[in-house]
Amino acid sequence: MHRTYSLRATRAPSAQDLQNPPPPVSSTKAGRFFGRGSLTHSIRRSTAGSFGPELARRLAVLVKMEKNVMRSMELVANERKEVAKQLSYWGEESDDDDVSDVTDKLGVLLYEMGELEDQSIDKYDQYRVTLKSIRNIEASVQPSRDRKQKITDQIAHLKYKEPNSPKIVVLEQELVRAEAESLVAEAQLSNITREKFKAAYNYLFDSIREHCEKQALIAGYSKALLELLDDTPVTPGEIRPAYDGYDASKQIIMDCESALRDWTIDQATVKPTLSIRRTDAGYVDENGEDWDATKEHDTHAKEDEPQHA
Amino acid sequence: MHRTYSLRATRAPSAQDLQNPPPPVSSTKAGRFFGRGSLTHSIRRSTAGSFGPELARRLAVLVKMEKNVMRSMELVANERKEVAKQLSYWGEESDDDDVSDVTDKLGVLLYEMGELEDQSIDKYDQYRVTLKSIRNIEASVQPSRDRKQKITDQIAHLKYKEPNSPKIVVLEQELVRAEAESLVAEAQLSNITREKFKAAYNYLFDSIREHCEKQALIAGYSKALLELLDDTPVTPGEIRPAYDGYDASKQIIMDCESALRDWTIDQATVKPTLSIRRTDAGYVDENGEDWDATKEHDTHAKEDEPQHA
């Protein structure tokens, strides 16, 4: 959030940042040749599938499409920030003190939403990079499959043409080696795919949860800010009572700032309720064990317990 | 969410939809002449300020910029959906049952995120339309200001040129009328601006809170889904235990579906903590009265009370 409680300043790292430091800036944010229009997007997407080994193509397309998503997210983030500035710029013009103050503070909060969106893009990039490593292992497994296939074909061919050629024996030994190699390759493929897949999406969903809860927080504080604006209608010529909300509005920004700064994933309040749990035996319902150790998938905070104890 | 728990179906209205029905489809979704690139955006934005009465210009720009934001949000929403499809398409290719099942179900959830984003755009449009009505009243007040100014100038001019011309009296009577009219106009401006401003942003922030909490929910269920994927490494040649997660994965989707369907704004769990409260006397801290009647701005759910009672 902005130290000065207005639209210019530097930001301090939040508790969540300290818990796990933010990733490097997304690679998609640099190096544009054309604009970010959908033309580029469709080109990128359509070309992706047409190169590289068969096995890795679908994922290659997915990775490219994710790049499109990120480019679009960037657009939104940047435009949100501009909107925030324009809002406080508009309020500045109106000669009401309260409209001007509320819009300025609201601008700060909306700008912060844009900032959050910007950070979530960097996280999104980390997820995308992890997907790439799956694509790479897929690509590297292809040759060993091809080689195995090729040798098998050669043997079949020879057996048909000259059934008792000595080359057959040699080829069959080669085939055994190729099969061994391919066994290893397939095992690597399966292991790395699963490991990276889980890692990538767990990271993505955590970052989504962080982003969403923080945005919901900001929205809540923004609503509190709106309360400061007195909207009781006045009759012509009547003078509105002087605006006394400066301290309040600043306090709201500060509260919001500290709430965002202290937020960590463990404090996430939006939680799913699962009607089945996992046990070593398999999956049982309600009266079974917990889904897993972490409380995460345990219960849904929207149960009617008092949130405001 | 998708009735078929796969990527094709129709959607049932959620509890929140029933509580307050969804707005009409956003007007920005139709009628594009160029692509949605930033070129169009910058044109739209730069032209906005240059027409219309002085008073309404800044807000006119803001409204146009919001349109840009919405166009970009659309891009993201659509691309998210495409990504979701591509993910389940990729999983389909992999010969593992569990990767294929998990990716397909994950696709459903990610697609739903796109759907939610799409709905939030329609809500965003409602907010934008309300801003427009402020812009319109601003524009309509301008003439009465101008008229008042013009008459004042005429009087000053006459008083200087022919101090005892009879026209001065007439003009002064006109001025009185003009002042009366402008008093009313200014009162209308102030009243409508405040009323619409609060309405617009309260609506916006509520829709943001809904969108964020629902997305966080989906992210939570998606993480539960990932748990189904067995990522214990296998040695070359070893066969993985058969995948038994079909019921579980389907159940997770159903749980997520019902959670989204039953969600209403009253159940929102992410709440701000305010260190100052509003009283009739003004603003006091902690030991003062409540901020306002609604529990909304009352306490922050991320206090360390057990979420899983």
XYZ file of C-alpha atoms in Angstrom:
618
model
C 0.000 0.000 0.000
C 1.106 3.565 -0.377
C 2.942 5.008 2.577
C 1.706 8.503 1.887
C -1.978 7.449 1.734
C -2.141 9.215 -1.583
C -1.226 8.068 -5.064
C 2.578 8.235 -4.922
C 5.019 6.168 -2.836
C 7.035 2.972 -2.414
C 5.760 -0.264 -0.916
C 6.940 -2.300 2.085
C 7.054 -6.138 1.839
C 3.956 -7.818 3.304
C 3.936 -10.678 5.818
C 3.097 -13.086 2.993
C 6.068 -11.749 1.021
C 8.315 -12.431 4.000
C 6.824 -15.900 4.491
C 7.742 -16.737 0.907
C 9.528 -13.992 -1.010
C 7.870 -12.748 -4.209
C 9.020 -14.306 -7.508
C 11.068 -12.375 -10.086
C 9.169 -10.058 -12.408
C 7.242 -11.957 -15.051
C 9.151 -12.511 -18.282
C 6.014 -11.704 -20.246
C 6.143 -8.110 -19.082
C 9.103 -7.244 -21.301
C 9.830 -7.374 -24.991
C 6.746 -6.685 -27.039
C 7.098 -6.357 -30.780
C 3.507 -5.572 -31.704
C 0.902 -4.195 -29.327
C -0.753 -6.606 -26.964
C -3.804 -7.035 -29.192
C -5.559 -10.304 -29.807
C -3.814 -10.561 -33.191
C -0.491 -11.350 -31.516
C -2.317 -13.709 -29.200
C -3.883 -15.718 -31.976
C -0.599 -15.860 -33.905
C 1.273 -17.045 -30.827
C -1.333 -19.627 -30.078
C -1.737 -21.005 -33.576
C 1.990 -21.363 -34.240
C 2.721 -23.080 -30.934
C 1.198 -26.426 -31.884
C 2.883 -26.762 -35.234
C 6.476 -27.337 -34.167
C 8.274 -29.660 -31.762
C 7.806 -33.376 -31.139
C 4.288 -34.799 -31.296
C 4.185 -35.648 -27.593
C 4.826 -32.101 -26.328
C 2.509 -30.202 -28.669
C -0.682 -29.887 -26.682
C 1.212 -28.696 -23.629
C 3.248 -26.308 -25.769
C -0.029 -24.753 -26.896
C -1.234 -24.544 -23.306
C 1.946 -22.738 -22.258
C 1.521 -20.243 -25.075
C -2.119 -19.683 -24.184
C -1.141 -18.982 -20.595
C 1.185 -16.322 -21.938
C -1.814 -14.744 -23.645
C -3.757 -14.807 -20.386
C -0.906 -13.055 -18.607
C -0.613 -10.367 -21.266
C -4.327 -9.661 -20.861
C -4.048 -9.643 -17.082
C -1.332 -7.030 -17.457
C -3.657 -4.847 -19.509
C -6.278 -5.044 -16.782
C -3.775 -4.314 -14.023
C -2.372 -1.257 -15.785
C -5.771 0.096 -16.728
C -7.047 -0.374 -13.186
C -4.200 1.807 -11.945
C -4.954 4.503 -14.516
C -8.615 4.412 -13.540
C -7.680 4.844 -9.886
C -5.655 7.944 -10.723
C -8.430 9.352 -12.892
C -10.933 8.859 -10.077
C -8.988 10.946 -7.584
C -8.313 13.437 -10.400
C -12.050 13.810 -10.958
C -12.769 14.176 -7.258
C -10.093 16.862 -6.992
C -12.089 19.014 -9.412
C -15.377 18.814 -7.501
C -15.471 21.659 -4.972
C -16.883 19.390 -2.195
C -14.239 18.542 0.398
C -15.758 15.169 1.197
C -16.173 13.984 -2.401
C -12.613 15.066 -3.079
C -11.193 13.297 -0.007
C -13.182 10.083 -0.437
C -12.352 9.789 -4.132
C -8.663 10.352 -3.426
C -8.566 7.654 -0.750
C -10.695 5.375 -2.877
C -8.177 5.921 -5.637
C -5.434 4.689 -3.331
C -7.357 1.488 -2.617
C -8.253 0.888 -6.256
C -4.643 1.511 -7.249
C -3.613 -1.080 -4.691
C -5.955 -3.565 -6.368
C -4.080 -2.935 -9.594
C -0.783 -3.449 -7.771
C -2.003 -6.782 -6.406
C -3.063 -7.857 -9.866
C 0.398 -6.963 -11.092
C 2.030 -9.114 -8.417
C -0.280 -12.029 -9.168
C 0.971 -11.940 -12.760
C 4.527 -12.582 -11.576
C 3.239 -15.582 -9.609
C 1.278 -16.754 -12.622
C 4.522 -16.713 -14.560
C 6.158 -19.048 -12.042
C 3.337 -21.510 -12.603
C 3.798 -21.194 -16.345
C 7.539 -21.770 -16.119
C 6.888 -24.975 -14.181
C 4.536 -26.179 -16.913
C 7.353 -25.554 -19.376
C 9.559 -28.088 -17.568
C 6.855 -30.726 -18.136
C 6.759 -29.771 -21.806
C 10.548 -30.196 -21.954
C 10.575 -33.685 -20.456
C 7.776 -34.658 -22.839
C 9.866 -33.410 -25.732
C 12.969 -35.276 -24.538
C 11.148 -38.614 -24.209
C 9.941 -38.574 -27.792
C 13.284 -39.633 -29.414
C 13.656 -42.775 -27.307
C 10.129 -43.821 -28.305
C 10.943 -43.163 -31.961
C 14.219 -45.109 -31.772
C 12.516 -48.153 -30.262
C 9.868 -48.021 -32.974
C 12.473 -47.705 -35.715
C 14.446 -50.771 -34.602
C 11.294 -52.870 -34.299
C 10.393 -51.930 -37.856
C 13.880 -52.804 -39.138
C 13.721 -56.258 -37.534
C 10.278 -56.935 -38.998
C 11.542 -55.828 -42.392
C 14.638 -58.035 -42.274
C 12.747 -61.098 -40.983
C 10.553 -60.742 -44.048
C 13.298 -60.118 -46.619
C 16.212 -62.301 -45.424
C 14.969 -64.381 -42.448
C 18.397 -65.762 -41.532
C 20.556 -62.639 -41.821
C 23.032 -62.189 -38.907
C 21.979 -58.527 -38.638
C 18.736 -59.607 -37.009
C 20.550 -60.773 -33.867
C 22.437 -57.500 -33.635
C 19.254 -55.518 -34.076
C 17.426 -57.574 -31.455
C 20.195 -56.814 -28.946
C 19.877 -53.154 -29.876
C 16.144 -53.387 -29.355
C 16.625 -54.747 -25.826
C 18.874 -51.789 -25.012
C 16.407 -49.361 -26.603
C 13.564 -50.864 -24.592
C 15.561 -50.511 -21.370
C 16.310 -46.893 -22.199
C 12.700 -46.178 -23.056
C 11.496 -47.829 -19.822
C 13.610 -45.351 -17.878
C 12.471 -42.468 -20.050
C 8.783 -43.299 -19.551
C 9.281 -43.605 -15.784
C 10.997 -40.206 -15.756
C 8.171 -38.740 -17.835
C 5.498 -40.046 -15.482
C 7.340 -38.987 -12.323
C 8.369 -35.525 -13.460
C 4.994 -34.795 -15.045
C 3.102 -35.586 -11.861
C 5.547 -33.838 -9.557
C 5.734 -30.659 -11.624
C 2.017 -30.668 -12.379
C 1.106 -30.734 -8.703
C 3.760 -28.149 -7.869
C 2.638 -25.794 -10.634
C -1.052 -25.863 -9.792
C -0.641 -25.808 -6.027
C 1.455 -22.695 -6.497
C -1.097 -21.181 -8.861
C -4.072 -21.837 -6.612
C -2.289 -20.501 -3.547
C -1.484 -17.314 -5.398
C -5.104 -17.063 -6.561
C -6.324 -17.487 -2.996
C -3.928 -14.818 -1.769
C -4.918 -12.421 -4.527
C -8.651 -12.958 -4.047
C -8.665 -12.643 -0.270
C -6.570 -9.494 -0.412
C -8.840 -7.958 -3.042
C -11.920 -8.865 -1.026
C -10.257 -7.177 1.966
C -9.641 -3.996 -0.007
C -13.224 -4.023 -1.256
C -14.407 -4.258 2.346
C -12.317 -1.282 3.446
C -13.452 0.654 0.398
C -17.067 0.169 1.446
C -16.177 1.529 4.873
C -14.628 4.531 3.124
C -17.847 5.190 1.229
C -19.687 5.450 4.551
C -17.790 8.709 5.139
C -19.559 10.378 2.233
C -22.682 12.150 3.505
C -25.399 11.622 0.897
C -28.364 13.214 2.700
C -29.940 15.476 0.064
C -29.723 19.237 0.612
C -32.332 21.805 -0.393
C -31.264 24.594 -2.801
C -29.158 27.164 -0.977
C -28.662 24.925 2.072
C -25.029 24.509 3.130
C -23.734 20.999 3.886
C -22.115 20.458 7.281
C -18.330 20.709 6.979
C -16.550 17.428 6.172
C -14.832 15.950 9.227
C -13.760 12.568 7.817
C -10.081 13.240 7.081
C -8.793 11.311 10.096
C -11.314 8.534 9.568
C -10.480 8.066 5.893
C -6.752 8.075 6.579
C -7.289 5.592 9.399
C -9.210 3.281 7.080
C -6.346 3.326 4.586
C -3.886 2.566 7.373
C -6.061 -0.286 8.662
C -6.310 -1.695 5.164
C -2.588 -1.339 4.700
C -1.769 -3.238 7.880
C -4.397 -5.896 7.126
C -2.760 -6.515 3.735
C 0.717 -6.381 5.231
C -0.104 -8.973 7.898
C -2.068 -11.332 5.679
C -0.584 -14.795 5.230
C -1.941 -17.896 3.509
C -2.498 -19.588 6.896
C -4.988 -16.867 7.728
C -7.010 -17.521 4.583
C -10.645 -17.514 5.678
C -12.337 -18.829 2.541
C -12.145 -22.602 2.850
C -13.829 -25.419 0.935
C -16.081 -27.985 2.631
C -15.466 -31.467 1.349
C -18.097 -34.144 1.800
C -15.543 -36.929 1.259
C -12.245 -37.437 3.028
C -9.187 -39.387 1.980
C -7.922 -42.251 4.108
C -5.133 -44.720 3.428
C -7.921 -47.169 2.609
C -9.263 -44.857 -0.055
C -12.082 -42.337 0.124
C -14.786 -42.427 2.770
C -17.429 -39.860 3.574
C -18.167 -37.538 6.498
C -17.415 -39.875 9.422
C -14.068 -40.919 7.927
C -10.694 -39.415 8.762
C -9.608 -35.972 7.756
C -8.842 -35.269 4.139
C -5.268 -34.455 4.990
C -3.154 -32.968 7.731
C -3.496 -29.360 6.678
C -6.713 -27.748 7.845
C -6.996 -26.327 4.353
C -9.533 -28.647 2.772
C -11.229 -29.120 6.067
C -14.186 -26.890 6.515
C -15.775 -23.907 4.888
C -15.606 -20.648 6.799
C -19.060 -19.674 5.585
C -20.583 -21.778 8.349
C -22.762 -19.591 10.522
C -20.311 -19.233 13.350
C -19.936 -15.647 14.590
C -17.170 -14.028 12.603
C -17.285 -11.020 14.873
C -16.609 -12.491 18.314
C -20.838 -24.802 -12.611
C -21.256 -27.485 -15.210
C -23.983 -29.988 -14.541
C -22.134 -32.720 -16.363
C -18.903 -32.198 -14.405
C -17.154 -31.977 -17.729
C -16.631 -29.077 -20.073
C -20.060 -28.812 -21.695
C -23.397 -27.870 -20.070
C -25.790 -25.149 -18.936
C -25.686 -23.373 -15.581
C -28.265 -23.077 -12.804
C -28.752 -19.719 -11.015
C -26.818 -19.451 -7.732
C -28.242 -18.366 -4.380
C -26.599 -14.974 -4.827
C -28.268 -14.676 -8.234
C -31.632 -15.398 -6.628
C -30.950 -12.933 -3.804
C -30.355 -10.206 -6.383
C -30.783 -11.272 -10.007
C -27.776 -10.848 -12.317
C -27.602 -7.661 -14.404
C -28.111 -7.658 -18.174
C -25.136 -8.626 -20.312
C -22.517 -5.896 -20.451
C -22.925 -3.480 -23.323
C -19.173 -3.523 -23.909
C -19.345 -7.145 -24.988
C -20.939 -6.299 -28.317
C -20.011 -4.190 -31.306
C -16.287 -4.089 -31.848
C -14.924 -2.397 -34.948
C -11.214 -3.084 -34.513
C -9.741 -5.819 -32.377
C -9.590 -5.212 -28.642
C -5.975 -4.011 -28.806
C -4.599 -1.150 -26.790
C -4.789 1.051 -29.892
C -8.571 1.241 -29.658
C -8.233 1.778 -25.933
C -5.917 4.746 -26.258
C -8.066 6.301 -28.992
C -11.192 5.900 -26.890
C -9.509 7.359 -23.873
C -7.844 10.310 -25.549
C -10.942 11.422 -27.436
C -13.211 11.225 -24.389
C -11.876 14.358 -22.713
C -12.003 16.600 -25.728
C -15.771 16.959 -26.129
C -18.665 17.883 -23.857
C -18.981 20.637 -21.262
C -15.934 21.486 -19.145
C -17.518 20.258 -15.930
C -18.174 16.702 -17.125
C -14.880 16.020 -18.893
C -12.823 14.286 -16.208
C -15.665 11.936 -15.405
C -16.275 11.304 -19.109
C -12.661 10.162 -19.372
C -13.082 7.949 -16.325
C -16.146 6.291 -17.855
C -14.244 5.608 -21.064
C -11.288 4.207 -19.165
C -13.596 1.862 -17.301
C -14.765 0.634 -20.660
C -11.158 -0.185 -21.491
C -10.815 -2.087 -18.246
C -13.887 -4.131 -19.062
C -12.678 -4.969 -22.543
C -9.429 -6.238 -21.069
C -11.280 -8.204 -18.402
C -13.221 -9.861 -21.204
C -9.977 -10.899 -22.873
C -8.810 -12.510 -19.653
C -12.133 -14.258 -19.074
C -12.261 -15.717 -22.567
C -8.640 -16.810 -22.543
C -9.056 -18.434 -19.141
C -11.844 -20.553 -20.581
C -9.747 -21.543 -23.568
C -6.877 -22.456 -21.265
C -9.207 -24.626 -19.194
C -10.279 -26.532 -22.301
C -6.700 -26.921 -23.476
C -5.684 -28.314 -20.084
C -8.237 -31.117 -20.162
C -7.320 -31.659 -23.842
C -3.693 -32.147 -22.863
C -4.572 -34.501 -20.031
C -6.719 -36.542 -22.380
C -3.629 -37.335 -24.452
C -1.542 -38.573 -21.541
C -2.104 -42.319 -21.116
C -2.349 -42.042 -17.295
C -5.924 -42.370 -16.059
C -5.340 -40.150 -13.052
C -3.585 -37.320 -14.895
C -6.349 -37.415 -17.467
C -9.151 -37.380 -14.882
C -7.600 -34.711 -12.667
C -6.816 -32.412 -15.591
C -10.354 -32.770 -16.919
C -11.916 -31.916 -13.567
C -9.403 -29.132 -13.029
C -10.422 -27.845 -16.430
C -14.010 -27.655 -15.228
C -13.013 -25.589 -12.209
C -10.745 -23.273 -14.189
C -13.484 -22.823 -16.770
C -15.816 -21.858 -13.970
C -13.314 -19.192 -12.898
C -13.563 -17.792 -16.403
C -17.353 -17.887 -16.184
C -17.265 -15.973 -12.912
C -14.982 -13.382 -14.449
C -17.455 -13.033 -17.275
C -20.326 -12.423 -14.864
C -18.312 -9.884 -12.909
C -17.900 -7.904 -16.127
C -21.671 -7.522 -16.425
C -21.746 -6.223 -12.846
C -18.868 -3.878 -13.632
C -20.943 -2.470 -16.449
C -23.788 -1.635 -14.051
C -21.324 0.369 -11.970
C -20.105 2.140 -15.100
C -23.632 2.982 -16.206
C -24.288 4.574 -12.805
C -21.163 6.718 -13.189
C -22.576 7.860 -16.518
C -25.644 9.313 -14.793
C -23.312 11.475 -12.679
C -21.549 12.602 -15.834
C -24.932 13.543 -17.331
C -26.050 15.698 -14.396
C -22.626 17.397 -14.458
C -23.125 18.138 -18.129
C -26.649 19.498 -17.583
C -25.582 21.879 -14.796
C -22.931 23.573 -16.942
C -25.365 25.777 -18.997
C -26.980 27.388 -15.935
C -23.520 28.293 -14.621
C -22.609 29.778 -18.003
C -25.848 31.774 -18.217
C -25.323 33.295 -14.756
C -21.767 34.238 -15.700
C -22.872 35.780 -18.991
C -25.483 38.037 -17.372
C -23.038 39.180 -14.705
C -20.580 40.141 -17.421
C -23.242 42.043 -19.374
C -24.203 44.048 -16.293
C -20.583 44.935 -15.528
C -20.093 45.950 -19.152
C -23.202 48.171 -19.185
C -22.415 49.771 -15.812
C -19.077 50.812 -17.296
C -20.353 52.020 -20.682
C -23.733 53.635 -19.897
C -24.179 53.647 -16.089
C -27.794 54.812 -16.142
C -29.212 52.666 -18.945
C -32.614 51.105 -18.090
C -31.379 47.712 -19.375
C -29.307 47.284 -16.212
C -32.418 46.879 -14.081
C -33.814 44.270 -16.480
C -30.560 42.382 -16.490
C -30.329 42.476 -12.693
C -33.804 40.936 -12.475
C -32.676 38.299 -14.957
C -29.590 37.675 -12.865
C -31.741 37.054 -9.777
C -33.708 34.454 -11.722
C -30.551 32.900 -13.099
C -29.061 32.712 -9.622
C -32.188 31.006 -8.331
C -32.055 28.491 -11.136
C -28.389 27.821 -10.623
C -28.896 27.375 -6.862
C -31.302 24.528 -7.634
C -28.984 23.103 -10.268
C -26.015 23.075 -7.883
C -28.111 21.394 -5.189
C -29.210 18.751 -7.689
C -25.618 18.232 -8.783
C -24.405 17.752 -5.238
C -27.265 15.437 -4.261
C -27.256 13.251 -7.344
C -23.466 13.042 -7.473
C -23.225 11.773 -3.898
C -26.184 9.424 -4.156
C -25.070 7.836 -7.440
C -21.418 7.776 -6.415
C -22.157 5.764 -3.288
C -24.558 3.512 -5.161
C -22.098 2.834 -7.966
C -19.135 1.977 -5.744
C -21.110 0.007 -3.173
C -22.376 -2.091 -6.051
C -18.892 -2.449 -7.506
C -17.255 -3.470 -4.246
C -19.992 -5.966 -3.450
C -19.511 -7.574 -6.824
C -15.744 -7.634 -6.292
C -16.204 -9.315 -2.923
C -18.521 -11.901 -4.424
C -16.170 -12.584 -7.299
C -13.100 -12.865 -5.092
C -14.647 -15.120 -2.478
C -16.046 -17.432 -5.126
C -12.715 -17.628 -6.897
C -10.920 -18.326 -3.629
C -13.445 -21.101 -3.029
C -12.759 -22.650 -6.412
C -9.016 -22.418 -5.804
C -9.517 -24.293 -2.519
C -11.471 -27.100 -4.166
C -8.915 -27.265 -6.956
C -6.195 -27.872 -4.399
C -8.280 -30.703 -2.960
C -8.535 -32.096 -6.486
C -4.747 -32.059 -6.870
C -4.500 -34.268 -3.783
C -6.008 -37.075 -5.868
C -2.994 -37.156 -8.147
C -0.502 -39.703 -6.806
C 2.983 -38.250 -7.310
C 5.082 -40.896 -5.549
C 7.920 -41.625 -7.998
C 7.972 -45.045 -9.683
C 11.083 -47.014 -10.673
C 11.509 -47.951 -14.357
C 9.165 -50.828 -15.277
C 7.139 -50.471 -12.073
C 3.379 -50.215 -12.584
C 1.423 -47.490 -10.741
C -1.544 -48.602 -8.615
C -4.766 -48.184 -10.604
C -6.447 -44.779 -10.217
C -9.478 -44.907 -7.905
C -10.260 -41.182 -7.654
C -13.175 -40.899 -10.093
C -15.850 -40.696 -7.387
C -13.729 -38.395 -5.247
C -12.966 -35.982 -8.084
C -16.600 -35.877 -9.160
C -17.647 -35.343 -5.541
C -15.229 -32.416 -5.214
C -16.731 -30.776 -8.278
C -20.221 -31.294 -6.868
C -19.182 -29.853 -3.493
C -17.641 -26.847 -5.237
C -20.761 -26.437 -7.341
C -23.072 -26.411 -4.329
C -20.739 -24.113 -2.378
C -20.844 -21.606 -5.253
C -24.584 -22.049 -5.679
C -25.300 -21.405 -1.982
C -22.877 -18.512 -1.554
C -24.492 -15.174 -0.686
C -22.942 -11.832 0.243
C -24.105 -12.254 3.863
C -21.862 -15.301 4.103
C -18.808 -13.360 2.982
C -15.999 -14.384 5.314
C -13.330 -11.841 4.406
C -14.129 -8.830 6.560
C -12.151 -5.668 7.343
C -11.189 -4.681 10.873
C -11.648 -0.987 11.497
C -9.818 0.678 14.359
C -12.226 3.639 14.340
C -15.991 3.571 14.535
C -18.528 6.162 13.502
C -20.906 7.624 16.059
C -23.438 10.407 15.728
C -20.884 12.547 17.526
C -18.286 11.824 14.854
C -15.480 9.272 14.829
C -14.194 7.633 17.987
C -11.816 4.709 18.375
C -12.131 1.131 19.638
C -14.335 1.702 22.676
C -16.837 3.754 20.673
C -20.012 2.511 19.090
C -20.198 0.241 16.082
C -19.236 1.612 12.700
C -22.712 0.976 11.362
C -25.621 -1.390 11.713
C -24.419 -3.990 9.237
C -21.843 -6.365 10.649
C -19.915 -5.871 7.462
C -17.253 -3.389 8.520
C -17.198 -4.840 11.970
C -14.432 -7.342 12.404
C -11.953 -9.211 10.343
C -12.472 -12.954 9.998
C -8.742 -13.624 9.925
C -8.626 -13.393 13.700
C -7.261 -16.644 15.042
C -10.609 -18.102 15.996
C -11.077 -21.725 14.871
C -12.563 -21.730 11.383
C -13.240 -25.450 11.635
C -15.536 -25.694 14.646
